[in-house]
Amino acid sequence: MEKLTKYKALIAELEPYTPSPLTILKALQDVDIMDWDAEYDSQKDKKSIAVAAIQVLKKLIVLTSDSLGKSSQGYSTEGLQKRIKALCAENGLDATDFVDDLSSVTDGSMYW
């Protein structure tokens, strides 16, 4: 069986979403993972891979769909936020550091 690299671990964490390889590499570097082709160690790498995944998923929140050649995918803002919150919960991270809770309702009285 082929080894699971940090790069592949990030791809697995992002499924079913398929960002570009460049986006994945940047996310890995943003969390200081330079040896992205090294073997993934869940004891040492799980949290940093989760943060990299969150960074990628945050970018997708602003899209409703993406099309590349013959492939396209749609995005649910609510679903992406739930996935980010789940990753945070699994890794002891505060979700409010990564997403705004857009479900709060205000009456607009602060504008009157």
CSV table of C-alpha atoms in Angstrom, one decimal:
chain,number,residue,atom,x,y,z
A,1,MET,CA,0.0,0.0,0.0
A,2,GLU,CA,1.2,3.5,-0.9
A,3,LYS,CA,2.2,5.8,2.0
A,4,LEU,CA,-0.2,8.5,3.1
A,5,THR,CA,1.6,11.8,2.7
A,6,LYS,CA,0.6,15.1,4.4
A,7,TYR,CA,-0.5,16.3,1.0
A,8,LYS,CA,-2.8,13.3,0.5
A,9,ALA,CA,-4.0,13.6,4.1
A,10,LEU,CA,-5.2,17.2,3.3
A,11,ILE,CA,-6.9,16.0,0.2
A,12,ALA,CA,-8.7,13.3,2.2
A,13,GLU,CA,-9.7,15.9,4.8
A,14,LEU,CA,-11.2,18.1,2.1
A,15,GLU,CA,-13.3,15.5,0.3
A,16,PRO,CA,-15.8,15.8,-1.3
A,17,TYR,CA,-14.4,19.2,-2.3
A,18,THR,CA,-11.6,19.3,-4.9
A,19,PRO,CA,-9.6,22.5,-4.7
A,20,SER,CA,-6.6,23.0,-7.1
A,21,PRO,CA,-3.2,21.5,-6.2
A,22,LEU,CA,-1.8,25.0,-5.9
A,23,THR,CA,-4.5,25.9,-3.3
A,24,ILE,CA,-3.6,22.7,-1.4
A,25,LEU,CA,0.2,23.5,-1.4
A,26,LYS,CA,-0.4,27.0,-0.3
A,27,ALA,CA,-2.6,25.9,2.6
A,28,LEU,CA,0.1,23.4,3.7
A,29,GLN,CA,2.8,26.1,3.6
A,30,ASP,CA,0.5,28.6,5.5
A,31,VAL,CA,0.5,26.2,8.4
A,32,ASP,CA,4.3,25.6,8.1
A,33,ILE,CA,4.2,22.2,6.5
A,34,MET,CA,7.1,22.3,4.0
A,35,ASP,CA,7.6,18.6,3.9
A,36,TRP,CA,4.2,17.9,2.3
A,37,ASP,CA,5.4,14.8,0.6
A,38,ALA,CA,6.6,13.2,3.9
A,39,GLU,CA,4.5,10.5,5.5
A,40,TYR,CA,1.5,11.7,7.5
A,41,ASP,CA,1.7,11.0,11.3
A,42,SER,CA,-1.7,11.4,12.9
A,43,GLN,CA,-0.2,12.0,16.3
A,44,LYS,CA,1.9,15.0,15.1
A,45,ASP,CA,0.2,16.2,12.0
A,46,LYS,CA,-3.6,15.9,12.5
A,47,LYS,CA,-4.2,19.4,13.9
A,48,SER,CA,-2.0,21.2,11.4
A,49,ILE,CA,-3.7,19.3,8.5
A,50,ALA,CA,-7.1,20.3,10.0
A,51,VAL,CA,-6.1,24.0,10.1
A,52,ALA,CA,-4.9,23.8,6.5
A,53,ALA,CA,-8.2,22.2,5.5
A,54,ILE,CA,-10.1,24.9,7.3
A,55,GLN,CA,-8.1,27.5,5.4
A,56,VAL,CA,-9.1,25.9,2.1
A,57,LEU,CA,-12.8,25.5,3.0
A,58,LYS,CA,-13.0,29.1,4.1
A,59,LYS,CA,-12.1,30.1,0.5
A,60,LEU,CA,-14.9,27.9,-0.8
A,61,ILE,CA,-17.6,29.6,1.4
A,62,VAL,CA,-17.6,32.7,-0.9
A,63,LEU,CA,-18.4,30.5,-4.0
A,64,THR,CA,-21.8,29.0,-4.9
A,65,SER,CA,-20.3,26.8,-7.6
A,66,ASP,CA,-17.0,26.1,-9.4
A,67,SER,CA,-16.5,24.9,-13.0
A,68,LEU,CA,-13.2,23.6,-14.4
A,69,GLY,CA,-13.4,22.1,-17.9
A,70,LYS,CA,-15.9,19.2,-17.8
A,71,SER,CA,-16.0,19.2,-14.0
A,72,SER,CA,-18.1,21.4,-11.8
A,73,GLN,CA,-19.3,21.4,-8.2
A,74,GLY,CA,-21.7,23.4,-6.1
A,75,TYR,CA,-21.1,24.6,-2.6
A,76,SER,CA,-23.4,25.0,0.3
A,77,THR,CA,-22.3,27.8,2.6
A,78,GLU,CA,-24.1,26.2,5.5
A,79,GLY,CA,-22.5,22.8,4.7
A,80,LEU,CA,-19.0,24.3,4.5
A,81,GLN,CA,-19.5,26.1,7.8
A,82,LYS,CA,-20.7,22.8,9.5
A,83,ARG,CA,-17.6,21.0,8.1
A,84,ILE,CA,-15.3,23.7,9.4
A,85,LYS,CA,-17.0,23.6,12.8
A,86,ALA,CA,-16.7,19.8,12.9
A,87,LEU,CA,-13.0,20.0,12.1
A,88,CYS,CA,-12.5,22.5,14.8
A,89,ALA,CA,-14.4,20.3,17.3
A,90,GLU,CA,-12.3,17.3,16.4
A,91,ASN,CA,-9.1,19.1,16.9
A,92,GLY,CA,-9.7,21.3,19.9
A,93,LEU,CA,-9.9,24.6,17.9
A,94,ASP,CA,-12.3,27.5,18.5
A,95,ALA,CA,-14.5,27.7,15.4
A,96,THR,CA,-15.1,31.4,15.9
A,97,ASP,CA,-11.5,31.9,15.0
A,98,PHE,CA,-12.3,30.6,11.5
A,99,VAL,CA,-16.0,31.3,10.6
A,100,ASP,CA,-18.5,33.9,11.5
A,101,ASP,CA,-21.8,32.5,12.7
A,102,LEU,CA,-24.0,33.9,9.9
A,103,SER,CA,-27.2,32.3,11.3
A,104,SER,CA,-27.7,35.1,13.9
A,105,VAL,CA,-30.7,37.3,13.2
A,106,THR,CA,-30.9,41.0,13.9
A,107,ASP,CA,-33.7,43.4,13.6
A,108,GLY,CA,-31.6,46.2,12.2
A,109,SER,CA,-32.4,48.5,15.1
A,110,MET,CA,-28.8,49.5,15.3
A,111,TYR,CA,-29.3,51.5,12.1
A,112,TRP,CA,-32.3,53.5,13.3
